[in-house]
Amino acid sequence: MRSRCPSFKSSACLAALAAVAVCQAEINYHVTVNPDNKQIAVEITVPAPAGPVSVQIPNWMPGAYSYGNFYENVHDVAATDSKGATLAVTHPDNNTWTTQATGDGAVKFTYWVPIGGQRRFAQGQDAGFVQISGPATYMYVVGRKPEGCQVKFDVPSSWPIAVGLDSKGGPNSFTAPSYDVLADNPVSTGSDILIDQYKLRGKDHYIVLEGAAKSQVDRPHLIKCCRFVSAAETDFFGGAPYHKYVWHFIVNPAADGAGGLEHLSSTQISLAAGVGPRAQSVLSHEFFHLWNVKRTRAKVLGPFDYLTLPRTGNLWWLEGVTDYYATLLPYRYGEWERPEFYDGLIRNMNAIRNNPARLEVSPYQASYKVADAAGGRGNSNGFNISYYNLGWLCGMCLDTEIRAQTNGKHSLDDVTRALYQMCKDNKPGFEEDEIRKQCIKFGGPSLGDFYDKVVMNPGELPIEAQLAKMGCKIEEKDQSYTDIGFGLGFGRGGGGGAGARGPRVGNVHGPATGQLEAGDVIVAINGETLPTDNPARAAAAIRDLETKATVGKPISLDITRDGQAKKVEVTPVSATRKVRSIVEDPSTSPAAIALREGWLMRKTPSEQ
């Protein structure tokens, strides 16, 4: 390559070359966990020529589409040069700190964040563990996120380090090709964390158990569940896109349920010690994200703008279709029976049909406008209606339509794998209309109009018509139940007030009339505080309440309405409702039966 500099004796040329050299060096992070004072101290050594150098803390965490205000927990930011001399630091906005490099080779920033100082999958400590989430902990160097990073952890000598990064230079030192990868690898450490291990296709998988209820977990059963998910989904995609994988579990004493956050080579999951079917579904969902979201992604989902929530209309696919496969694959690979898959379809259908916003908000809009939810704070569920439920049903509709149009030759599996091939190996994410193009490619020209009907436009999804093509139908029967009089909604504004955070009341009827109003924010149920940033866990709490409620026994609710805290009581009553179920139509045609059996085929995963 010909140099643009006429002579290496040119001081300007030498300065330019020096600047290039330092900018290509790795950025070093040194993280010290101090359990005694409950602090995580961070040092960032930045190779830099003379001039301004800025660092920023993210505003949000990929996978959780709401603002986290992580800057509130950053303390005592300082900077020094390579000789240890203090450099002045300015703080022009909430997320940014700036200093002037002297040109002596490097700048070192230091600061600390409290252990347990963040909401939702951030730093946490309980019963001898610390879990570190990157976006809430690591600042990045402005303009230099694509550069390689090294990170070294200092922890008490007996504490193990569990992280999905590749090791470099010692047991507590790791490397990442960019800030995005560094930040996307949570860390678990502590005095009494439990670690199990299994190997699949020659790759190591680690199960880390943390939290006071970890001893209640049936560990062989959990290993079996995790291994099954890994084998089935790796078989579905034809290989694993990671060097090693870490399951970070914070265990609570519940019988079932879970909530998770996906990463490139790991996941963080709040896990019920009982590890029941709902928890197993979350394992399947989060592992599927290794492909769908972390590799197969919309273009705005990496490289990231960490200050502003992204806008893509395809979260219905990235989250909802992931949930569809998280229900389909456990059946397909033999872990569940067919009724469990059908029940998943009915649950998603009921959730959507009980929300009138389905007639006003399309799956695409529920995704694209998520940053507008909760008064502009965003959420991880959707704008006015859940893109998880919508996406599950859209996935089913598209899958069955492609099968019907091609006589079973193609399916949504082909679309899913094609999108992965387009995006894997750090290729750019897909354009907003690419899913539609792939559906047409595999399903034929008619899939364009069908896609627009179910994805781009609000209205009733053609669930019954699609099931009929598979030789199935929906039956309704009366069922007695205990009615608590309300459910959850996912809107902005509302009675709680624009600044209120937490799950909002949706439909109000029967025993809750006069006590609750749509838009009220539920703070606590019977004295137990609900999570403010995890709609899945909040919804699970409401489901548990419905299951355990007793006719005539009041439920105490702490709510926020119009900015004011209130206490109300709702007394459940006995009621009757229609219960839907899917049955296979005995009078259907052989062609429909063949399509159904292709849709719901069984398969044995290959572990080779």
Coordinates of C-alpha atoms in Angstrom, one line a residue:
M1 CA 0.0 0.0 0.0
R2 CA 1.3 3.4 -0.9
S3 CA 1.7 5.8 2.0
R4 CA 0.0 9.2 1.7
C5 CA 3.0 10.7 3.7
P6 CA 5.9 11.9 1.5
S7 CA 8.5 11.3 4.2
F8 CA 8.6 9.6 7.6
K9 CA 10.6 12.7 8.7
S10 CA 7.4 14.7 8.7
S11 CA 6.3 15.4 12.2
A12 CA 2.7 15.6 11.1
C13 CA 2.9 12.2 9.5
L14 CA 4.5 10.7 12.7
A15 CA 1.8 12.2 14.8
A16 CA -0.9 10.7 12.6
L17 CA 0.8 7.3 12.6
A18 CA 1.0 7.5 16.4
A19 CA -2.7 8.3 16.7
V20 CA -3.6 5.3 14.5
A21 CA -1.3 3.0 16.5
V22 CA -2.9 3.9 19.9
C23 CA -6.4 3.8 18.5
Q24 CA -5.8 0.2 17.3
A25 CA -4.6 -0.9 20.7
E26 CA -6.9 -2.8 23.1
I27 CA -8.9 -0.9 25.7
N28 CA -8.3 -2.5 29.1
Y29 CA -10.9 -2.8 31.9
H30 CA -9.9 -3.7 35.4
V31 CA -12.9 -4.7 37.6
T32 CA -12.5 -5.1 41.4
V33 CA -15.4 -6.5 43.4
N34 CA -15.4 -5.3 47.0
P35 CA -18.0 -7.3 48.9
D36 CA -17.2 -5.6 52.2
N37 CA -18.2 -2.1 51.0
K38 CA -20.6 -3.4 48.4
Q39 CA -18.8 -1.7 45.5
I40 CA -17.6 -2.6 42.1
A41 CA -14.6 -0.5 41.1
V42 CA -13.8 -0.1 37.4
E43 CA -10.6 1.2 35.8
I44 CA -10.6 1.8 32.0
T45 CA -7.2 2.3 30.4
V46 CA -7.6 4.0 27.0
P47 CA -4.6 4.3 24.6
A48 CA -5.1 7.8 23.3
P49 CA -3.2 10.7 21.5
A50 CA -3.4 14.2 22.8
G51 CA -6.9 15.6 22.8
P52 CA -10.4 15.0 24.3
V53 CA -11.4 11.5 25.4
S54 CA -14.9 10.8 26.5
V55 CA -16.6 7.8 28.2
Q56 CA -20.3 7.1 28.5
I57 CA -22.5 4.8 30.5
P58 CA -25.4 3.2 28.5
N59 CA -28.9 4.5 28.9
W60 CA -30.5 1.0 28.2
M61 CA -29.6 -2.6 28.1
P62 CA -30.0 -4.6 24.8
G63 CA -32.8 -7.1 25.1
A64 CA -34.6 -4.9 27.7
Y65 CA -36.2 -2.1 25.7
S66 CA -36.6 0.5 28.5
Y67 CA -34.4 3.2 29.9
G68 CA -32.4 2.1 32.9
N69 CA -30.9 5.4 34.2
F70 CA -27.6 3.6 34.9
Y71 CA -25.8 6.9 35.3
E72 CA -27.5 7.4 38.7
N73 CA -25.2 4.7 40.2
V74 CA -21.9 5.9 38.7
H75 CA -19.8 7.5 41.4
D76 CA -16.5 9.4 41.8
V77 CA -15.4 9.5 38.1
A78 CA -11.7 10.5 37.8
A79 CA -9.0 10.4 35.2
T80 CA -5.2 10.2 35.3
D81 CA -2.4 10.1 32.7
S82 CA 0.0 7.2 32.3
K83 CA 2.3 8.7 35.0
G84 CA -0.6 8.9 37.5
A85 CA -1.0 12.6 37.3
T86 CA -4.6 13.8 37.8
L87 CA -6.5 15.1 34.8
A88 CA -9.5 17.3 35.0
V89 CA -12.9 15.7 34.2
T90 CA -16.0 17.4 32.9
H91 CA -19.5 16.0 33.1
P92 CA -21.5 17.6 30.2
D93 CA -24.5 15.4 30.5
N94 CA -25.9 12.5 32.6
N95 CA -24.2 9.8 30.6
T96 CA -20.8 11.4 29.6
W97 CA -17.5 12.2 31.2
T98 CA -14.7 13.9 29.3
T99 CA -11.0 14.6 29.9
Q100 CA -8.0 15.9 27.9
A101 CA -5.3 13.3 27.0
T102 CA -1.8 14.7 27.3
G103 CA -0.4 12.6 24.5
D104 CA 1.8 10.5 26.8
G105 CA 0.2 7.3 25.6
A106 CA -2.9 6.5 27.7
V107 CA -5.7 7.9 29.9
K108 CA -7.1 5.9 32.8
F109 CA -10.7 6.5 34.0
T110 CA -11.8 5.2 37.4
Y111 CA -15.2 5.1 39.0
W112 CA -17.4 2.8 41.1
V113 CA -20.9 1.4 41.1
P114 CA -22.7 -0.1 44.0
I115 CA -23.4 -3.8 44.1
G116 CA -27.1 -4.3 43.9
G117 CA -27.5 -0.7 42.7
Q118 CA -29.5 -1.3 39.5
R119 CA -32.8 -2.7 38.5
R120 CA -33.4 -5.7 36.3
F121 CA -30.4 -8.0 35.7
A122 CA -27.8 -5.6 36.9
Q123 CA -25.4 -5.8 39.8
G124 CA -26.9 -7.9 42.5
Q125 CA -25.7 -9.5 45.7
D126 CA -27.6 -11.9 47.9
A127 CA -26.5 -15.0 49.9
G128 CA -22.9 -14.8 48.7
F129 CA -23.1 -13.9 45.0
V130 CA -22.4 -11.0 42.8
Q131 CA -23.8 -10.8 39.3
I132 CA -22.4 -8.1 37.0
S133 CA -24.3 -6.8 33.9
G134 CA -22.1 -5.0 31.4
P135 CA -24.3 -2.0 30.3
A136 CA -24.9 -1.1 34.0
T137 CA -21.3 -1.4 34.9
Y138 CA -18.9 -0.7 32.0
M139 CA -18.6 2.7 30.3
Y140 CA -17.4 2.7 26.7
V141 CA -15.0 5.1 25.0
V142 CA -17.0 7.4 22.7
G143 CA -16.3 6.7 19.0
R144 CA -14.3 3.6 19.8
K145 CA -16.8 0.9 20.7
P146 CA -15.6 -1.4 17.8
E147 CA -12.1 -1.7 19.2
G148 CA -11.0 -4.8 21.1
C149 CA -11.2 -5.0 24.9
Q150 CA -9.6 -6.9 27.6
V151 CA -11.1 -7.3 31.1
K152 CA -9.5 -8.5 34.3
F153 CA -11.5 -9.2 37.5
D154 CA -10.1 -9.0 41.0
V155 CA -12.3 -10.9 43.4
P156 CA -11.6 -12.7 46.7
S157 CA -9.3 -15.6 46.0
S158 CA -11.8 -18.4 46.5
W159 CA -14.4 -16.9 44.2
P160 CA -14.8 -18.4 40.7
I161 CA -15.5 -16.3 37.7
A162 CA -18.3 -17.5 35.3
V163 CA -18.5 -15.5 32.0
G164 CA -19.0 -16.4 28.3
L165 CA -15.9 -14.5 27.1
D166 CA -12.7 -16.2 26.0
S167 CA -9.9 -16.4 28.5
K168 CA -6.7 -14.5 27.9
G169 CA -3.6 -14.3 30.1
G170 CA -5.0 -16.0 33.3
P171 CA -8.1 -17.4 34.9
N172 CA -9.6 -14.0 35.7
S173 CA -8.6 -12.3 32.4
F174 CA -10.7 -12.3 29.3
T175 CA -10.9 -10.8 25.9
A176 CA -13.7 -9.3 23.7
P177 CA -13.5 -8.1 20.1
S178 CA -15.5 -5.0 20.8
Y179 CA -17.4 -3.2 23.6
D180 CA -20.7 -4.6 22.4
V181 CA -19.4 -8.1 23.1
L182 CA -17.8 -7.1 26.4
A183 CA -21.1 -5.5 27.6
D184 CA -23.1 -8.5 26.4
N185 CA -21.4 -10.9 28.7
P186 CA -22.7 -10.9 32.3
V187 CA -20.4 -12.2 35.0
S188 CA -21.3 -14.3 38.0
T189 CA -19.0 -14.7 41.0
G190 CA -19.3 -15.2 44.7
S191 CA -18.4 -17.1 47.8
D192 CA -21.0 -19.9 47.5
I193 CA -22.3 -20.0 44.0
L194 CA -22.9 -23.5 42.6
I195 CA -21.6 -24.5 39.1
D196 CA -22.5 -27.5 37.1
Q197 CA -21.3 -28.4 33.7
Y198 CA -22.2 -30.4 30.6
K199 CA -20.6 -30.8 27.2
L200 CA -22.5 -30.8 23.9
R201 CA -21.0 -31.1 20.5
G202 CA -17.6 -30.6 22.0
K203 CA -18.5 -27.3 23.7
D204 CA -18.7 -26.6 27.4
H205 CA -21.9 -25.4 29.0
Y206 CA -21.9 -24.0 32.6
I207 CA -25.0 -23.8 34.9
V208 CA -24.4 -21.2 37.6
L209 CA -26.9 -21.2 40.5
E210 CA -27.1 -18.1 42.8
G211 CA -29.5 -16.8 45.4
A212 CA -30.8 -18.0 48.7
A213 CA -33.1 -20.7 47.1
K214 CA -30.4 -22.4 45.0
S215 CA -30.2 -25.4 47.3
Q216 CA -33.9 -26.1 46.6
V217 CA -33.2 -26.8 42.9
D218 CA -33.1 -30.4 41.6
R219 CA -29.8 -30.0 39.9
P220 CA -29.8 -33.2 37.8
H221 CA -33.2 -32.2 36.5
L222 CA -32.0 -28.7 35.7
I223 CA -29.0 -30.1 33.9
K224 CA -31.3 -32.4 31.9
C225 CA -33.6 -29.4 31.0
C226 CA -30.7 -27.2 29.9
R227 CA -29.0 -30.0 27.9
F228 CA -32.3 -30.9 26.2
V229 CA -32.8 -27.2 25.1
S230 CA -29.2 -27.0 23.9
A231 CA -29.3 -30.2 21.9
A232 CA -32.7 -29.5 20.3
E233 CA -32.1 -25.9 19.2
T234 CA -28.5 -26.6 18.1
D235 CA -29.9 -29.4 16.0
F236 CA -32.6 -27.1 14.6
F237 CA -30.0 -24.6 13.4
G238 CA -27.3 -27.1 12.5
G239 CA -24.6 -25.9 14.9
A240 CA -23.9 -23.7 17.9
P241 CA -22.5 -20.1 17.3
Y242 CA -20.5 -19.9 20.5
H243 CA -17.3 -21.2 22.0
K244 CA -18.8 -21.8 25.4
Y245 CA -22.2 -21.1 27.1
V246 CA -23.1 -19.9 30.6
W247 CA -26.6 -20.2 32.2
H248 CA -26.7 -17.5 35.0
F249 CA -29.5 -18.5 37.3
I250 CA -30.7 -16.4 40.3
V251 CA -33.0 -18.8 42.0
N252 CA -36.2 -17.8 43.9
P253 CA -38.3 -20.2 46.0
A254 CA -41.3 -20.3 43.7
A255 CA -42.7 -23.6 42.2
D256 CA -42.6 -22.4 38.6
G257 CA -41.9 -19.4 36.4
A258 CA -38.9 -17.5 35.2
G259 CA -37.8 -14.3 33.4
G260 CA -34.7 -13.9 31.3
L261 CA -32.4 -11.7 29.3
E262 CA -30.5 -13.1 26.3
H263 CA -26.8 -12.7 25.5
L264 CA -24.3 -13.8 22.8
S265 CA -23.0 -16.7 24.8
S266 CA -25.1 -16.8 27.9
T267 CA -28.3 -15.8 29.5
Q268 CA -29.4 -14.3 32.8
I269 CA -32.5 -15.9 34.2
S270 CA -34.5 -15.4 37.4
L271 CA -35.5 -19.0 38.0
A272 CA -38.2 -20.6 40.2
A273 CA -36.6 -23.4 42.2
G274 CA -39.3 -25.8 41.1
V275 CA -38.2 -25.6 37.4
G276 CA -41.7 -26.3 36.2
P277 CA -43.1 -26.2 32.6
R278 CA -43.2 -22.3 32.5
A279 CA -39.6 -22.1 33.6
Q280 CA -38.6 -24.7 31.0
S281 CA -40.3 -22.6 28.3
V282 CA -38.1 -19.6 29.3
L283 CA -35.0 -21.8 29.1
S284 CA -36.0 -22.7 25.5
H285 CA -36.9 -19.0 24.7
E286 CA -33.6 -17.5 25.9
F287 CA -31.4 -20.2 24.3
F288 CA -33.2 -19.7 20.9
H289 CA -32.2 -16.0 21.2
L290 CA -28.6 -17.1 20.5
W291 CA -29.7 -17.2 16.9
N292 CA -32.8 -15.1 16.7
V293 CA -31.9 -11.6 18.1
K294 CA -28.3 -12.0 18.9
R295 CA -27.3 -13.1 15.3
T296 CA -30.5 -12.8 13.3
R297 CA -31.4 -9.2 14.0
A298 CA -32.8 -6.0 12.6
K299 CA -30.0 -3.6 11.6
V300 CA -30.5 -1.2 14.5
L301 CA -29.9 -4.0 17.0
G302 CA -26.1 -3.9 16.7
P303 CA -23.8 -2.1 16.6
F304 CA -25.8 -0.3 19.3
D305 CA -26.6 3.3 20.1
Y306 CA -26.7 2.9 23.9
L307 CA -28.2 6.3 24.5
T308 CA -31.4 6.0 22.6
L309 CA -33.8 3.1 22.4
P310 CA -33.8 1.5 19.0
R311 CA -36.8 1.5 16.7
T312 CA -37.6 -1.6 14.7
G313 CA -41.0 -3.0 13.7
N314 CA -39.7 -6.6 14.0
L315 CA -39.7 -7.3 17.7
W316 CA -42.8 -9.4 17.1
W317 CA -40.5 -11.7 15.1
L318 CA -37.4 -11.5 17.3
E319 CA -39.4 -12.1 20.6
G320 CA -42.7 -13.5 19.6
V321 CA -41.6 -16.0 17.0
T322 CA -38.8 -16.9 19.4
D323 CA -41.6 -17.7 21.8
Y324 CA -43.4 -19.7 19.2
Y325 CA -40.4 -21.9 18.6
A326 CA -39.8 -22.1 22.4
T327 CA -43.2 -23.9 22.5
L328 CA -42.9 -25.8 19.2
L329 CA -39.4 -27.3 19.6
P330 CA -39.9 -28.9 23.0
Y331 CA -42.9 -30.7 21.5
R332 CA -41.1 -31.5 18.2
Y333 CA -38.1 -33.0 20.0
G334 CA -40.1 -35.0 22.5
E335 CA -40.0 -33.1 25.8
W336 CA -43.7 -32.1 25.7
E337 CA -46.8 -33.7 24.4
R338 CA -49.1 -32.2 21.8
P339 CA -51.7 -30.8 24.2
E340 CA -49.0 -28.7 25.8
F341 CA -48.3 -27.1 22.5
Y342 CA -52.0 -26.5 21.8
D343 CA -52.4 -25.0 25.2
G344 CA -49.6 -22.5 24.4
L345 CA -51.5 -21.5 21.3
I346 CA -54.7 -21.0 23.3
R347 CA -52.9 -18.9 26.0
N348 CA -51.5 -16.6 23.4
M349 CA -54.8 -16.3 21.6
N350 CA -56.7 -15.5 24.8
A351 CA -54.2 -12.9 25.8
I352 CA -54.6 -11.1 22.4
R353 CA -58.4 -11.5 22.1
N354 CA -58.8 -10.1 25.6
N355 CA -57.0 -6.9 24.6
P356 CA -59.1 -4.5 22.4
A357 CA -55.9 -2.8 21.3
R358 CA -55.4 -5.7 18.8
L359 CA -58.0 -3.9 16.6
E360 CA -55.9 -0.7 16.6
V361 CA -52.3 -1.7 16.9
S362 CA -50.5 -4.1 14.4
P363 CA -47.7 -6.4 15.4
Y364 CA -45.4 -4.2 13.5
Q365 CA -46.6 -1.1 15.4
A366 CA -46.5 -2.8 18.8
S367 CA -42.8 -3.4 18.0
Y368 CA -41.8 -0.1 16.4
K369 CA -43.5 2.1 19.0
V370 CA -42.2 0.2 22.1
A371 CA -40.0 3.2 22.9
D372 CA -43.2 5.3 23.2
A373 CA -44.7 3.0 25.9
A374 CA -44.8 3.9 29.6
G375 CA -44.7 7.6 28.9
G376 CA -41.6 7.4 26.7
R377 CA -39.6 5.1 29.0
G378 CA -40.2 2.1 26.9
N379 CA -40.8 -1.5 28.0
S380 CA -40.0 -5.0 27.0
N381 CA -43.4 -6.1 26.0
G382 CA -44.9 -3.8 23.4
F383 CA -46.9 -0.6 22.6
N384 CA -50.4 -1.1 24.1
I385 CA -50.3 -4.9 23.3
S386 CA -47.7 -7.6 23.7
Y387 CA -45.5 -8.3 20.8
Y388 CA -44.7 -11.7 22.5
N389 CA -48.3 -12.9 22.2
L390 CA -48.8 -11.3 18.8
G391 CA -45.6 -12.7 17.4
W392 CA -46.3 -16.2 18.6
L393 CA -49.6 -16.1 16.8
C394 CA -48.1 -14.4 13.7
G395 CA -45.5 -17.1 13.6
M396 CA -48.1 -19.8 13.7
C397 CA -50.2 -18.1 11.0
L398 CA -47.2 -17.7 8.7
D399 CA -45.9 -21.2 9.4
T400 CA -49.2 -22.9 8.6
E401 CA -49.8 -20.6 5.5
I402 CA -46.4 -21.4 4.0
R403 CA -47.0 -25.1 4.6
A404 CA -50.5 -24.9 3.0
Q405 CA -49.3 -22.9 -0.1
T406 CA -46.4 -25.3 -0.7
N407 CA -48.2 -28.6 0.2
G408 CA -45.7 -29.0 3.1
K409 CA -42.6 -28.5 1.0
H410 CA -41.6 -25.3 2.9
S411 CA -42.3 -23.8 6.3
L412 CA -41.4 -21.0 8.7
D413 CA -38.3 -23.1 9.5
D414 CA -36.9 -22.2 6.1
V415 CA -37.5 -18.5 6.7
T416 CA -35.9 -18.7 10.1
R417 CA -32.8 -20.5 8.9
A418 CA -32.4 -18.3 5.9
L419 CA -32.5 -15.1 8.0
Y420 CA -29.8 -16.6 10.2
Q421 CA -27.6 -17.4 7.2
M422 CA -28.0 -13.8 6.1
C423 CA -26.9 -12.3 9.4
K424 CA -24.5 -14.8 11.0
D425 CA -20.7 -14.2 11.4
N426 CA -21.2 -10.5 12.3
K427 CA -22.9 -9.6 9.0
P428 CA -25.2 -6.6 9.1
G429 CA -28.7 -7.1 10.4
F430 CA -31.7 -7.5 8.1
E431 CA -33.7 -4.6 6.6
E432 CA -37.2 -3.9 7.9
D433 CA -38.9 -5.7 5.0
E434 CA -36.6 -8.8 4.8
I435 CA -38.9 -11.1 6.7
R436 CA -41.7 -10.4 4.3
K437 CA -39.3 -11.1 1.3
Q438 CA -38.2 -14.4 2.8
C439 CA -41.8 -15.5 3.4
I440 CA -42.6 -14.8 -0.3
K441 CA -39.4 -16.7 -1.3
F442 CA -40.5 -19.8 0.4
G443 CA -44.3 -19.5 0.4
G444 CA -44.9 -17.9 -3.0
P445 CA -46.4 -14.6 -4.1
S446 CA -49.6 -14.9 -2.1
L447 CA -47.5 -14.7 1.1
G448 CA -47.0 -11.0 0.5
D449 CA -50.6 -10.1 1.0
F450 CA -51.0 -12.6 3.8
Y451 CA -48.0 -11.2 5.6
D452 CA -49.4 -7.6 5.3
K453 CA -52.7 -8.8 6.7
V454 CA -51.3 -10.5 9.8
V455 CA -48.2 -8.4 10.5
M456 CA -48.6 -4.9 9.1
N457 CA -52.3 -4.3 9.8
P458 CA -54.3 -4.3 13.0
G459 CA -57.3 -6.6 13.3
E460 CA -58.3 -10.1 14.2
L461 CA -55.7 -12.7 13.3
P462 CA -57.0 -15.6 11.2
I463 CA -56.3 -18.3 13.8
E464 CA -59.3 -20.4 13.3
A465 CA -58.8 -20.4 9.5
Q466 CA -55.2 -21.4 9.8
L467 CA -55.9 -24.2 12.2
A468 CA -58.6 -25.5 9.8
K469 CA -55.9 -25.9 7.1
M470 CA -54.1 -28.2 9.6
G471 CA -57.2 -30.2 10.3
C472 CA -57.8 -28.6 13.7
K473 CA -60.6 -26.5 15.3
I474 CA -61.3 -24.6 18.5
E475 CA -63.9 -25.8 20.9
E476 CA -65.4 -23.8 23.8
K477 CA -66.9 -25.1 27.0
D478 CA -68.2 -23.4 30.2
Q479 CA -65.8 -23.5 33.2
S480 CA -66.3 -22.1 36.8
Y481 CA -63.5 -20.0 38.2
T482 CA -62.6 -17.4 40.8
D483 CA -62.8 -13.9 39.2
I484 CA -60.5 -11.2 40.6
G485 CA -62.0 -8.5 38.3
F486 CA -58.9 -7.2 36.6
G487 CA -56.0 -8.0 34.3
L488 CA -52.9 -6.2 33.1
G489 CA -52.6 -3.8 30.2
F490 CA -49.5 -2.4 28.4
G491 CA -50.2 1.2 27.6
R492 CA -48.6 4.6 28.1
G493 CA -50.1 7.3 30.2
G494 CA -53.2 6.1 32.0
G495 CA -54.4 6.7 35.5
G496 CA -51.0 5.9 37.1
G497 CA -49.4 9.1 35.7
A498 CA -46.7 9.4 33.1
G499 CA -43.9 9.0 35.7
A500 CA -45.3 5.9 37.4
R501 CA -43.5 2.7 36.7
G502 CA -44.8 -0.8 37.0
P503 CA -47.5 -3.1 35.6
R504 CA -50.7 -1.3 34.7
V505 CA -54.3 -2.4 35.2
G506 CA -56.0 -3.2 31.9
N507 CA -59.5 -4.4 31.8
V508 CA -61.6 -3.8 34.9
H509 CA -64.9 -5.6 35.6
G510 CA -67.0 -7.3 38.2
P511 CA -65.5 -7.3 41.7
A512 CA -62.8 -4.7 40.9
T513 CA -65.3 -2.1 39.5
G514 CA -65.2 1.0 41.7
Q515 CA -61.9 -0.1 43.3
L516 CA -59.5 -0.1 40.3
E517 CA -59.4 2.0 37.1
A518 CA -57.7 1.1 33.8
G519 CA -54.2 2.6 33.9
D520 CA -53.7 2.2 37.7
V521 CA -50.1 1.0 38.4
I522 CA -50.0 -2.0 40.7
V523 CA -47.1 -1.6 43.2
A524 CA -47.8 -4.6 45.4
I525 CA -50.2 -7.5 45.9
N526 CA -50.9 -8.5 49.5
G527 CA -47.8 -6.6 50.6
E528 CA -45.5 -8.2 48.0
T529 CA -43.9 -5.7 45.7
L530 CA -44.2 -6.4 41.9
P531 CA -41.2 -5.9 39.5
T532 CA -41.3 -2.6 37.7
D533 CA -39.2 -3.5 34.7
N534 CA -40.1 -7.1 33.9
P535 CA -43.6 -7.4 32.4
A536 CA -43.2 -11.2 32.1
R537 CA -42.7 -11.6 35.9
A538 CA -45.5 -9.1 36.6
A539 CA -47.9 -11.0 34.4
A540 CA -46.8 -14.3 36.1
A541 CA -47.6 -12.7 39.5
I542 CA -51.1 -11.9 38.3
R543 CA -51.6 -15.4 36.9
D544 CA -50.5 -16.8 40.3
L545 CA -53.0 -14.5 42.0
E546 CA -55.8 -15.7 39.8
T547 CA -54.8 -19.3 40.5
K548 CA -54.6 -18.9 44.3
A549 CA -57.5 -16.4 44.9
T550 CA -60.3 -17.5 47.1
V551 CA -63.9 -16.5 46.7
G552 CA -64.8 -14.0 49.4
K553 CA -61.3 -13.4 50.6
P554 CA -60.1 -9.8 49.9
I555 CA -57.0 -9.1 48.0
S556 CA -55.0 -6.0 49.2
L557 CA -53.5 -3.9 46.4
D558 CA -51.0 -1.0 46.6
I559 CA -51.5 1.2 43.5
T560 CA -50.6 4.5 42.1
R561 CA -53.3 6.6 40.4
D562 CA -52.7 10.2 39.1
G563 CA -49.4 10.3 41.0
Q564 CA -51.0 9.4 44.3
A565 CA -50.4 6.2 46.3
K566 CA -53.6 4.3 47.3
K567 CA -54.6 1.1 49.0
V568 CA -57.6 -0.8 47.7
E569 CA -59.2 -4.2 48.3
V570 CA -60.8 -6.4 45.7
T571 CA -62.9 -9.4 46.8
P572 CA -63.0 -12.3 44.3
V573 CA -66.3 -13.8 43.3
S574 CA -67.4 -17.0 41.6
A575 CA -67.9 -16.8 37.9
T576 CA -68.3 -18.8 34.7
R577 CA -66.3 -18.4 31.5
K578 CA -65.8 -20.0 28.2
V579 CA -62.7 -22.2 28.0
R580 CA -61.2 -22.8 24.6
S581 CA -59.2 -25.8 23.5
I582 CA -57.9 -27.2 20.2
V583 CA -59.1 -30.5 18.9
E584 CA -58.2 -32.4 15.8
D585 CA -61.1 -32.6 13.5
P586 CA -61.9 -36.3 12.7
S587 CA -63.7 -35.3 9.5
T588 CA -60.7 -33.4 8.0
S589 CA -59.1 -34.4 4.7
P590 CA -56.0 -36.6 4.3
A591 CA -54.2 -33.5 2.9
A592 CA -54.9 -31.5 6.0
I593 CA -53.8 -34.4 8.2
A594 CA -50.6 -34.6 6.2
L595 CA -50.0 -30.9 6.7
R596 CA -50.7 -31.1 10.4
E597 CA -48.3 -34.1 10.9
G598 CA -45.6 -32.2 9.0
W599 CA -46.2 -29.2 11.2
L600 CA -46.1 -31.2 14.4
M601 CA -43.5 -33.8 13.4
R602 CA -41.3 -35.5 16.0
K603 CA -37.6 -35.5 15.8
T604 CA -34.6 -36.8 17.7
P605 CA -31.8 -34.2 18.2
S606 CA -28.3 -35.0 17.0
E607 CA -25.6 -34.3 19.5
Q608 CA -22.7 -34.9 17.1

